[in-house]
Structures are given as structure tokens and as C-alpha cells.
CSV table of C-alpha atoms in Angstrom, one decimal:
chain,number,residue,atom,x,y,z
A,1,UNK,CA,-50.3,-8.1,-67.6
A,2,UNK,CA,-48.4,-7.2,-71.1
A,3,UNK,CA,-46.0,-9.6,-72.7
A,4,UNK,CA,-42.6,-9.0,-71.4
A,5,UNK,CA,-40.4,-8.8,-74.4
A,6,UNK,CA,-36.3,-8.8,-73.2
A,7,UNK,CA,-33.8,-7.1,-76.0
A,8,UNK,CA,-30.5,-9.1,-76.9
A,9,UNK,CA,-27.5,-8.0,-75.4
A,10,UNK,CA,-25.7,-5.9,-77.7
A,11,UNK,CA,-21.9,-7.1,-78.5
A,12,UNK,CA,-19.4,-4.4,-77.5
A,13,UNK,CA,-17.0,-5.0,-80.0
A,14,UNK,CA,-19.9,-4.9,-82.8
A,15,UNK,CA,-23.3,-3.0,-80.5
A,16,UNK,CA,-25.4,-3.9,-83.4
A,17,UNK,CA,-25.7,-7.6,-83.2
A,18,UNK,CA,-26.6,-9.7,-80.0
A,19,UNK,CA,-24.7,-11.5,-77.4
A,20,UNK,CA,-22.9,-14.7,-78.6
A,21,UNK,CA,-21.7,-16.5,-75.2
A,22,UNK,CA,-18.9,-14.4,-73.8
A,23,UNK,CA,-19.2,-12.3,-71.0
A,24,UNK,CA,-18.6,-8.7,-71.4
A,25,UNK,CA,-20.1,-5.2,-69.6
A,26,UNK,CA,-23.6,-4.1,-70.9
A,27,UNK,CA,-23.3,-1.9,-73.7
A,28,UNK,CA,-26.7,-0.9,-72.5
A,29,UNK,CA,-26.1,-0.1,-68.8
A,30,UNK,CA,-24.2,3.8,-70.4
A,31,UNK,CA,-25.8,6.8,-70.9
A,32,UNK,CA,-25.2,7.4,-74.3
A,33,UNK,CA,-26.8,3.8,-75.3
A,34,UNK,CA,-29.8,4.8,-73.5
A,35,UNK,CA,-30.0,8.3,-74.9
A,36,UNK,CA,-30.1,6.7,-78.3
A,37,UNK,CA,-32.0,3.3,-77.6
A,38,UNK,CA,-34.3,5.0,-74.9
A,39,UNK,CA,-37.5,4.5,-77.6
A,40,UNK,CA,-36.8,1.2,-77.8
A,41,UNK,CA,-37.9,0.0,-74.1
A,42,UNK,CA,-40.1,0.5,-71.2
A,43,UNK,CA,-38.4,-0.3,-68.0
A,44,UNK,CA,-34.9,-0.9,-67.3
A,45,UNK,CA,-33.7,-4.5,-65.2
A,46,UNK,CA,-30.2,-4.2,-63.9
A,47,UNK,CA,-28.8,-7.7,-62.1
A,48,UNK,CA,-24.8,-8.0,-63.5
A,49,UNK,CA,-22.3,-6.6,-64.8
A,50,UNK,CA,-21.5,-3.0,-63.3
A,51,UNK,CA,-18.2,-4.4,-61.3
A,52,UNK,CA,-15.8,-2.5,-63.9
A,53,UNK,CA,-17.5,0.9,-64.0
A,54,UNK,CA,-16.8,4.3,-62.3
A,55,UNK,CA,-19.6,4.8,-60.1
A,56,UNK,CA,-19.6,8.3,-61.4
A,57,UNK,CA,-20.1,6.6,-64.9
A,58,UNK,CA,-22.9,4.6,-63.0
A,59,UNK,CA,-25.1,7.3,-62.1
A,60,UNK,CA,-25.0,8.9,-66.1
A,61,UNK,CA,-26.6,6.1,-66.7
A,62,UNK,CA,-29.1,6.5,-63.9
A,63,UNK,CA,-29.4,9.6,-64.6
A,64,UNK,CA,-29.8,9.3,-68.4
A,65,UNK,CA,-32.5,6.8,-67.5
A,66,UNK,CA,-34.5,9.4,-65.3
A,67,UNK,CA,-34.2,12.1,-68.1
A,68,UNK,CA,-36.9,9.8,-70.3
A,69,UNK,CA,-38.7,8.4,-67.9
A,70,UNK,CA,-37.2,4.6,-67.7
A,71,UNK,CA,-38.0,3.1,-64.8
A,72,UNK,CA,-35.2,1.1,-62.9
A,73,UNK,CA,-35.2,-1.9,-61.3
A,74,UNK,CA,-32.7,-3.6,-59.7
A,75,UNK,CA,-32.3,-7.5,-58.2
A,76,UNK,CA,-29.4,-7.4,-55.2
A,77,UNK,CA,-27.6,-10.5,-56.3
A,78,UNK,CA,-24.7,-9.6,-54.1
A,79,UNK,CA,-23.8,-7.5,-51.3
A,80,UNK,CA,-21.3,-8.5,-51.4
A,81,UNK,CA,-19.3,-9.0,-54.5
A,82,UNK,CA,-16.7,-12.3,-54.1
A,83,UNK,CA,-14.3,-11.6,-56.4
A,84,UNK,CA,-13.0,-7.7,-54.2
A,85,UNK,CA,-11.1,-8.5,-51.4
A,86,UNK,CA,-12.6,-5.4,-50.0
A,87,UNK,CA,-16.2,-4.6,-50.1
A,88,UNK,CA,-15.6,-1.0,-50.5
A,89,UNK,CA,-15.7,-0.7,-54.3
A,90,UNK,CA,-19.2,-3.0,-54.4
A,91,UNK,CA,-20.3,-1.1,-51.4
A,92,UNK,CA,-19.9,2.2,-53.9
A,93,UNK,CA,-21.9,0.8,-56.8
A,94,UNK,CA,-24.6,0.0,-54.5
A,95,UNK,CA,-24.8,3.2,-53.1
A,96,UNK,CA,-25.6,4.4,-56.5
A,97,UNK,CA,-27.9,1.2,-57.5
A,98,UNK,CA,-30.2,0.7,-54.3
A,99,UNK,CA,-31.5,4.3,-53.4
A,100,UNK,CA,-31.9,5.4,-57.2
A,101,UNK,CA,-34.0,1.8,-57.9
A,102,UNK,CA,-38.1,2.2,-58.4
A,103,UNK,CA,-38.2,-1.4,-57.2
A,104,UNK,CA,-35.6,-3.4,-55.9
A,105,UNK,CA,-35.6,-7.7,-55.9
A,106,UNK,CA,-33.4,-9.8,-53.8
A,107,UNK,CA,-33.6,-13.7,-53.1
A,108,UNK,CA,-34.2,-14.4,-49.9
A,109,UNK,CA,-35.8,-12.9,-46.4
A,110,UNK,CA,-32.3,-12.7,-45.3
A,111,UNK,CA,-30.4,-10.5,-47.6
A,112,UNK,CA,-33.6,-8.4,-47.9
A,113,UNK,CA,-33.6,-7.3,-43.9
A,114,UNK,CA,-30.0,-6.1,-44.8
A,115,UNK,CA,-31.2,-3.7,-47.5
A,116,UNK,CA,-33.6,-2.8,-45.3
A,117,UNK,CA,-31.1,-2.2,-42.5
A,118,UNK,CA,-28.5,-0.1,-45.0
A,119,UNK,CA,-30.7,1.4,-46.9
A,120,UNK,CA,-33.9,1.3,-45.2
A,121,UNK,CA,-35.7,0.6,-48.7
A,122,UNK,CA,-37.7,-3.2,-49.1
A,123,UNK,CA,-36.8,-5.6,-51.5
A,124,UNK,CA,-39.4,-7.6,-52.9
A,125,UNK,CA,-37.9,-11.9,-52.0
A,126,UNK,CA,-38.2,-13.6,-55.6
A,127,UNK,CA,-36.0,-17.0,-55.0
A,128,UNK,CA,-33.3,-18.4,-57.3
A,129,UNK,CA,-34.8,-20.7,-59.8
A,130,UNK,CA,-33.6,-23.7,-61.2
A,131,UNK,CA,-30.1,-23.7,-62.6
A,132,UNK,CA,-30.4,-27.3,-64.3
A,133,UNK,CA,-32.3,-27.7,-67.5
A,134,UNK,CA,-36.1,-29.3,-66.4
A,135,UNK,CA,-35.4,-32.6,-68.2
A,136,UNK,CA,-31.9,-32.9,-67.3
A,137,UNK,CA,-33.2,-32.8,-64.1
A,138,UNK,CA,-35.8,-35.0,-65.0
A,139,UNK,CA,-33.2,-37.4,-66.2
A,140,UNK,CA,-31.2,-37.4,-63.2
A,141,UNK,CA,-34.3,-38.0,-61.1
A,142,UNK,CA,-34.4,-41.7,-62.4
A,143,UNK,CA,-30.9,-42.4,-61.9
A,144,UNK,CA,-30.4,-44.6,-58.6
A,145,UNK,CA,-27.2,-43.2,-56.6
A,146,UNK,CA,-24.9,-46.2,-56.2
A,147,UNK,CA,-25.3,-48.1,-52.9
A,148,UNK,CA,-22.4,-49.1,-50.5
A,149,UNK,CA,-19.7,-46.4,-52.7
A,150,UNK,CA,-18.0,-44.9,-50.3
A,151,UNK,CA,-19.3,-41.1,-49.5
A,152,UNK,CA,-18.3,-38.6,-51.5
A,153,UNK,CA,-17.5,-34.7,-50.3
A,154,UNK,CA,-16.6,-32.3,-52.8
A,155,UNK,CA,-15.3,-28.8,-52.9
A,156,UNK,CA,-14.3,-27.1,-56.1
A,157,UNK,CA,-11.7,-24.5,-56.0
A,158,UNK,CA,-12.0,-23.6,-60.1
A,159,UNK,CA,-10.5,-19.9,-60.6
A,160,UNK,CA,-10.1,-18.9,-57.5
A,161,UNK,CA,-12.8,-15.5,-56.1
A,162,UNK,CA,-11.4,-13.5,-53.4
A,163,UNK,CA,-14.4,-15.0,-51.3
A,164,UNK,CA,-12.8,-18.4,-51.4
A,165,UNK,CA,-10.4,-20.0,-48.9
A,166,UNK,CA,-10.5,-23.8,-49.9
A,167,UNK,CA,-7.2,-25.4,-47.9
A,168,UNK,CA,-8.6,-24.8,-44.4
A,169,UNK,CA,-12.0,-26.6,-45.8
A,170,UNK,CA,-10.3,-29.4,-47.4
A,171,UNK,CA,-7.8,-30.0,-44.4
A,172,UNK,CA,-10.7,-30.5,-42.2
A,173,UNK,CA,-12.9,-32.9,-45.2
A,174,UNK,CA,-9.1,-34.8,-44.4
A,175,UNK,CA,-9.6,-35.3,-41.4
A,176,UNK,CA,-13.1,-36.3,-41.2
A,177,UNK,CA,-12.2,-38.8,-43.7
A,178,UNK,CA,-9.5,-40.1,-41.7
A,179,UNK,CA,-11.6,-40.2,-38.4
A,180,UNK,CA,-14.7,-41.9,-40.1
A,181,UNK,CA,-13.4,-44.1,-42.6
A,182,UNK,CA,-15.6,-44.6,-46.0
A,183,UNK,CA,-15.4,-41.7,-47.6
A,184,UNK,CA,-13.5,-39.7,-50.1
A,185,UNK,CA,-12.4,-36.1,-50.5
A,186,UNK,CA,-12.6,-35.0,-53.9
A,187,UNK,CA,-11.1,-31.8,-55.5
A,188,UNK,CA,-11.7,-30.3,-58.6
A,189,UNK,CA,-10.0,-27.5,-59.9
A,190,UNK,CA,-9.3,-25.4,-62.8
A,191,UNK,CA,-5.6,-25.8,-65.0
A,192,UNK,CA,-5.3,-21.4,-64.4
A,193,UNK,CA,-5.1,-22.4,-60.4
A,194,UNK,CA,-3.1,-25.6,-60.5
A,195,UNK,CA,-1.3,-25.6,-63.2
A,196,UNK,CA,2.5,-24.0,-62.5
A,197,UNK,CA,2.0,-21.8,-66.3
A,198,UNK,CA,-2.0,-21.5,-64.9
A,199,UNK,CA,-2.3,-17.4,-65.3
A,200,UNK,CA,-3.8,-17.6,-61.3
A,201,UNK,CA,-1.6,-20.4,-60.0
A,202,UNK,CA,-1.6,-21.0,-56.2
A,203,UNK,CA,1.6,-22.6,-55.2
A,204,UNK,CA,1.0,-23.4,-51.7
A,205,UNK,CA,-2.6,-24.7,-52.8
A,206,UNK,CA,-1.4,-26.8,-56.0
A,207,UNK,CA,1.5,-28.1,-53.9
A,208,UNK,CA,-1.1,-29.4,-51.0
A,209,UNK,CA,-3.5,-30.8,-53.1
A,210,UNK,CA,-0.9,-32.6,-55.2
A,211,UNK,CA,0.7,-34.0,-52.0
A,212,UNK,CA,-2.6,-35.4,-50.4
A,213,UNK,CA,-3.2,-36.9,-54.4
A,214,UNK,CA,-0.5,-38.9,-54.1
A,215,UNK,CA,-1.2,-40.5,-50.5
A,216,UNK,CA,-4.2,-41.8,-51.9
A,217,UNK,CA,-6.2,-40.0,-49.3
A,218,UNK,CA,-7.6,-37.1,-52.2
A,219,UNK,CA,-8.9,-37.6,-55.1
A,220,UNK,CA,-7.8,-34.8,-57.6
A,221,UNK,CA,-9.6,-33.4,-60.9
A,222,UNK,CA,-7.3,-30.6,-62.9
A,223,UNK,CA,-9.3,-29.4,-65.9
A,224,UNK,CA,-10.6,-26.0,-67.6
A,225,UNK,CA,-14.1,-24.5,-67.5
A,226,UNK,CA,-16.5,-27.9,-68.2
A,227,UNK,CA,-19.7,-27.6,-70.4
A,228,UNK,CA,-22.6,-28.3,-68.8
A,229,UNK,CA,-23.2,-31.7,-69.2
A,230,UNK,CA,-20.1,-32.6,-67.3
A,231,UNK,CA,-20.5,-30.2,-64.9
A,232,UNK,CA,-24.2,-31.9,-64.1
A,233,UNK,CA,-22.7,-35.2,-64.0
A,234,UNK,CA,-19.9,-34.4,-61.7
A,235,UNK,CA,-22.0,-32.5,-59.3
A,236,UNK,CA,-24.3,-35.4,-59.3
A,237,UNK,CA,-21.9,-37.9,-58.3
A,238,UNK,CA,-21.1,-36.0,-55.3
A,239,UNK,CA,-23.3,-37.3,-52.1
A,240,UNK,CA,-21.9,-33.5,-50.6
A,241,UNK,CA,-21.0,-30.3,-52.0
A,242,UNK,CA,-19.0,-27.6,-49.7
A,243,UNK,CA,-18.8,-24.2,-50.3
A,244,UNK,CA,-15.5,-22.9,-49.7
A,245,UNK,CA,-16.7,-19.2,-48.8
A,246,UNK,CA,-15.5,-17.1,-46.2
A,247,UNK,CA,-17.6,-13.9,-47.3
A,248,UNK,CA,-20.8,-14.3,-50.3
A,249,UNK,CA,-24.6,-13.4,-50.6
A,250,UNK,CA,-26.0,-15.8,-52.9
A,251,UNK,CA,-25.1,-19.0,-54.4
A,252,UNK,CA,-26.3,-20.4,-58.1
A,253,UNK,CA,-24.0,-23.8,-57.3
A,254,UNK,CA,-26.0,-24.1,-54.4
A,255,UNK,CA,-29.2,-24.1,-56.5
A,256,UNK,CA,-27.8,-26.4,-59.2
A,257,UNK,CA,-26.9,-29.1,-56.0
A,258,UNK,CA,-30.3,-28.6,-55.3
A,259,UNK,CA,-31.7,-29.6,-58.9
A,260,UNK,CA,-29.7,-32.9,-58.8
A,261,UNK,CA,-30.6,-34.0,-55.5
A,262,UNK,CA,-26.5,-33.3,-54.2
A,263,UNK,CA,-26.5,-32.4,-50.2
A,264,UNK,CA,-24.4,-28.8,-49.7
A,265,UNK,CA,-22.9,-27.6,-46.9
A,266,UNK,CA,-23.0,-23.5,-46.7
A,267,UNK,CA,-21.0,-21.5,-44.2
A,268,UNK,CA,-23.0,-19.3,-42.5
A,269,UNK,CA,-21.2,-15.8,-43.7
A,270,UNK,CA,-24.3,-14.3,-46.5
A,271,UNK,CA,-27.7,-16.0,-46.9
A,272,UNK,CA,-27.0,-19.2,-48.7
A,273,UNK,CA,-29.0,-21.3,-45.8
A,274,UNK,CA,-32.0,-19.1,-47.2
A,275,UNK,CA,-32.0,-20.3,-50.5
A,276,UNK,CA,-32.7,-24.0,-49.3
A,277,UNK,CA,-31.7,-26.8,-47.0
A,278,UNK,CA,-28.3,-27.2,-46.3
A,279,UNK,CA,-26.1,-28.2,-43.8
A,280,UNK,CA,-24.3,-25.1,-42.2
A,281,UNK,CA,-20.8,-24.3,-41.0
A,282,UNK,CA,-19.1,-21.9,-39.7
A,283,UNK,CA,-16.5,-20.1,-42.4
A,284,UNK,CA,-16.3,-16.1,-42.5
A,285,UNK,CA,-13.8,-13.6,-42.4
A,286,UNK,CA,-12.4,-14.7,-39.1
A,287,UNK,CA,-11.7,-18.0,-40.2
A,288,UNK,CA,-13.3,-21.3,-40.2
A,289,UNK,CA,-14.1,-23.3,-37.4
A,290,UNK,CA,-13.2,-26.6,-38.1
A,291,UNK,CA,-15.4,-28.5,-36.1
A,292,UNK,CA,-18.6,-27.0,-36.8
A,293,UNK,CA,-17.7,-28.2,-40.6
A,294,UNK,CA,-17.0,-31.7,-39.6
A,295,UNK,CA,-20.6,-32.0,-37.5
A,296,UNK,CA,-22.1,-30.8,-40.7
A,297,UNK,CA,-20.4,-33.4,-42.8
A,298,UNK,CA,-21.5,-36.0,-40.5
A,299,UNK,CA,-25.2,-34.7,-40.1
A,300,UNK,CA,-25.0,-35.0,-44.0
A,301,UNK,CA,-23.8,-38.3,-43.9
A,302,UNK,CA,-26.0,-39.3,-41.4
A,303,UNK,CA,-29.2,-37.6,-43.5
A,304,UNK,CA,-28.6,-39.5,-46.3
A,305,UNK,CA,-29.1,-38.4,-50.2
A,306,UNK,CA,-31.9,-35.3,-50.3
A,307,UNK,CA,-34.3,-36.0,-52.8
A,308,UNK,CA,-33.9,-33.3,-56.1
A,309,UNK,CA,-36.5,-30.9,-56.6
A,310,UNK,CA,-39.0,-32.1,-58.7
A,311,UNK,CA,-38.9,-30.5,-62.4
A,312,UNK,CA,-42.7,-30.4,-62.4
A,313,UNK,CA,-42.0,-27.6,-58.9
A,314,UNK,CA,-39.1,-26.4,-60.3
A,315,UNK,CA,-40.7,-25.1,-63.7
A,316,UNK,CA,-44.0,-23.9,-61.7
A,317,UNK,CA,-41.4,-21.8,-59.5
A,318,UNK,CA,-39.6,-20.4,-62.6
A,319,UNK,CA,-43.7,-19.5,-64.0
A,320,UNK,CA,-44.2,-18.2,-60.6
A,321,UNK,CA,-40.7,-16.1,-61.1
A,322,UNK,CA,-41.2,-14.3,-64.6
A,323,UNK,CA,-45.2,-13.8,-63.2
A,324,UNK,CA,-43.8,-11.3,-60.7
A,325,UNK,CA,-41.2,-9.7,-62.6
A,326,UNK,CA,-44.1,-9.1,-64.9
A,327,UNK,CA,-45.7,-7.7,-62.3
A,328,UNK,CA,-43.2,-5.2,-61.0
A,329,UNK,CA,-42.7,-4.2,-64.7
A,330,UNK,CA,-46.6,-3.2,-65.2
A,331,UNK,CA,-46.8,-2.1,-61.6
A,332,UNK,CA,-44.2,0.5,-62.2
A,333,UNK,CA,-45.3,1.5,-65.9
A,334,UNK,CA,-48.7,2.1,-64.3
A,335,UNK,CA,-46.9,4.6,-62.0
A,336,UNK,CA,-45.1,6.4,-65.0
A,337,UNK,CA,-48.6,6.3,-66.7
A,338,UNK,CA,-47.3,4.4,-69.6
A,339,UNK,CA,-49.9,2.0,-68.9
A,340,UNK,CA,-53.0,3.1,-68.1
């Protein structure tokens, strides 16, 4: 198989030099980029970053890519995108994406039977690799989790997605807590949400949390995006992680609760239970059945810590990753005949 050599993401403010850290939309997903970069690559790999374009805008670019011959492939993240309230504006872009695609990827067996079903094309299933750094992981591997500390369930609200409803989730971690005994609720959220001048503040939700904060019966974290290495270290000092999702497809948290050897509990609304173990609730768009979240906090409980993935797996899976993206790329550049 060739090398498989990825260009830097051009800055949109300055297209000549690469990407620095901030998010942005592709210069290179446009038709007029392609027309004059289009002898600079061989296939074209779309996951992010088409939420703020016209679909019409969309297919020029499809359509620019089919006038020279770029092959286009395209991994189904979401189908769902959680930050619309409606899926009708994801729904479009899709339309656009999944029948013009040579080869589609998606990340589990689950969301791939609902391309399937929509679209009646197949999605190859390459999984979610490791979100952790290998010897961060490695690192956290040795550390002992403290015995007899009261258990620990988490749920982050940070900046708020439309796919989130928290206060249901965290009323019913409350009364778990209350009915068990030995374990604490803990909240972390970010200043836009909480804060009364936060751009995205949530009265009701600030107002709750900061009430059950001072009751002593929730523990409360306010603070902005973290880097990395805080963000590892609080995740890993949870014993559970629940996701607050009423509608999704896909979850990297999940994966990085995964690396550190954190439990999760996934609602059952997308395919999160296909990425890996976890203990599922149910939460969609009809609401959240209370119960069925505090069995899975108690089946958590009860399982005891999982063991994190091993880095030695976890860097054979990302191997096992890039070897069949390389795979798709030759496969399809053998079809255009630009590899013979």
C-alpha cells in the first residue's frame, strides 16, 4: 500500500499556512480550493466540519471533486448532529454526503445498519480509537484507585449541545445517592453555562445545581475549557461517567472513559453501547426514565472499577485503524486507475 501523506489544514483567515489549534470550516471542503489545489492530492476524506454550509454550497464541492477525478470518502460520525435541535438541517448535508461518497466509514455495526436502512449504501465499521495519549494511559494504568472513597458519578454539562438534558440525569444521580448512601454526585460545568454573565447561561440549571452545592449533597466544579491533562485527571477520578444525551451517534468522552479505566453509563438513544461496555439507560427524546438510570448506577457500583484498555491494544487498534484507511485510499485509486 502507498504512504498516506495528510495536507495541513489551511487557516481561513491566512489559506496559506496550516492550522494552529482553533476550530474553523475547511478551507478545503469548497470548490474553488479544490479547483486550484486539485493536483495536489489523490483522494478526498471528509469527517467534520460541513455544519455551517449551504448544502447547495456542499455539492460544488462534490461536484468540483468529480470534475478531476477525486475520489470521496466519507466517515458518518453523526447522524445525528447534537448541537441542532432538529435533525433536519444534518439530515440535508447527509443527503448530499452519503449517496455522492465512493466509500463511506462509520464506527460501529449499529450506526452502519442505519445507513444501510436510509440510504441502502454499506459503511465499512472502523472503531473509535484511543482518545488518551498511549503513555498517559500507560501512566494512569499504575495508579491504584483509592479504596473505601466514597463512589463517585459524574456528569458534565460544559457548553451545553442541544442533545443534552443534564437536570433530569442529575436529579435521579440525587436520589440514588440519597437511597444508597456512600456516594457523591459530582458536576462539572463550564463558566459560559453557569456563570450569570456566561454567554450560554442556564438559569434554572445554574440555580439547581448551586442549591444542591450548598446542601452538601453535590459537589460542584465551575471552570472554562480544561487542557488535557486536567481533563484526564478528573475523568479519572470518577468511578462513573454519565452521559447526559437524549439524542447522539457517537461518543469520543466515551472512548476517553474507556482509556482511563472510568465506568460510563450511555443512554440507549444512537450507538454509544457499540463502541464498548457500558452500562445503559434509558434517555431519548421522550424523556428519561429514571429508574432504568438508577439500576445502571447500581449495576456499576456493584461491577466495580473496569480495567483501562491496555496502551499496548490500544496503539495496535490505532495501527489496525490507519491500515484500513490506507486500504480504502489504494482500493479506490485502483478504481480511478491512478494506481495501477
Amino acid at each position: 500500500m502507498p504512504e498516506v501523506l495528510r495536507l495541513p489544514d489551511p487557516d481561513p483567515d491566512s489559506p496559506d499556512n496550516p492550522a494552529t489549534g482553533k476550530w474553523w470550516p475547511p478551507v478545503m471542503l469548497n470548490a474553488g480550493w479544490i479547483d486550484a489545489n486539485a493536483a495536489s492530492f489523490d483522494v478526498f476524506h471528509i469527517h467534520f466540519g460541513f455544519d455551517a454550509q449551504d448544502p447547495a454550497d456542499l455539492q460544488e464541492a462534490l461536484t468540483a471533486l468529480r470534475r478531476h477525478g477525486k475520489p470521496l470518502i466519507y466517515t458518518v460520525h453523526d447522524l445525528r448532529n447534537p448541537h441542532h435541535e432538529s435533525p433536519a438541517a444534518h439530515n440535508a448535508h447527509l443527503d448530499v454526503l452519503i449517496p455522492a461518497a465512493d466509500a463511506l466509514i462509520t464506527l460501529t455495526e449499529g450506526a452502519a445498519a442505519e445507513v444501510e436502512r436510509r440510504w441502502d449504501r454499506t459503511a465499512e465499521v472502523i472503531p473509535h480509537p484511543h482518545v488518551v495519549e498511549l503513555d498517559t494511559m500507560a501512566d494512569y494504568a499504575r495508579r491504584p484507585r483509592t479504596a473505601g472513597a466514597p463512589y463517585r458519578a459524574g456528569v458534565h454539562v460544559k457548553s451545553l449541545r442541544a442533545s443534552m438534558e443534564p437536570l433530569p440525569v442529575i436529579q435521579a444521580l440525587l436520589d440514588v445517592a440519597r437511597e444508597d448512601g456512600g456516594m457523591v454526585v459530582q458536576v462539572n460545568g463550564h463558566c459560559d453555562v453557569l456563570d450569570p454573565d456566561g454567554a450560554r447561561y442556564d438559569a434554572a440549571l445554574a440555580q439547581f445545581l448551586e442549591r444542591e452545592s450548598a446542601t452538601g449533597e453535590l459537589e460542584l466544579h465551575v471552570h472554562d475549557f480544561l487542557p488535557d491533562d486536567q481533563l484526564w485527571e478528573y475523568l479519572a477520578a470518577l468511578d462513573l461517567s454519565v452521559l447526559p444525551y437524549r439524542f447522539g451517534t457517537h461518543s469520543g468522552w466515551l472512548e476517553a472513559c474507556r482509556d482511563l479505566g472510568t465506568a460510563v453509563a450511555a443512554p440507549d438513544c444512537g450507538f454509544y453501547a457499540d463502541q464498548g461496555p457500558a452500562f445503559g439507560y434509558t434517555h431519548n427524546e421522550t424523556g428519561l426514565d429514571a429508574e432504568s438510570l438508577k439500576s445502571a448506577v447500581r449495576a456499576a457500583r456493584s461491577a466495580g472499577p473496569p480495567a483501562p484498555l491496555a496502551p499496548a491494544d490500544r496503539a495496535a487498534q490505532r495501527d489496525a485503524v490507519a491500515a484500513a484507511h490506507a486500504r480504502i485510499y489504494a482500493r479506490l485509486l485502483e478504481r480511478s486507475g491512478v494506481l495501477q
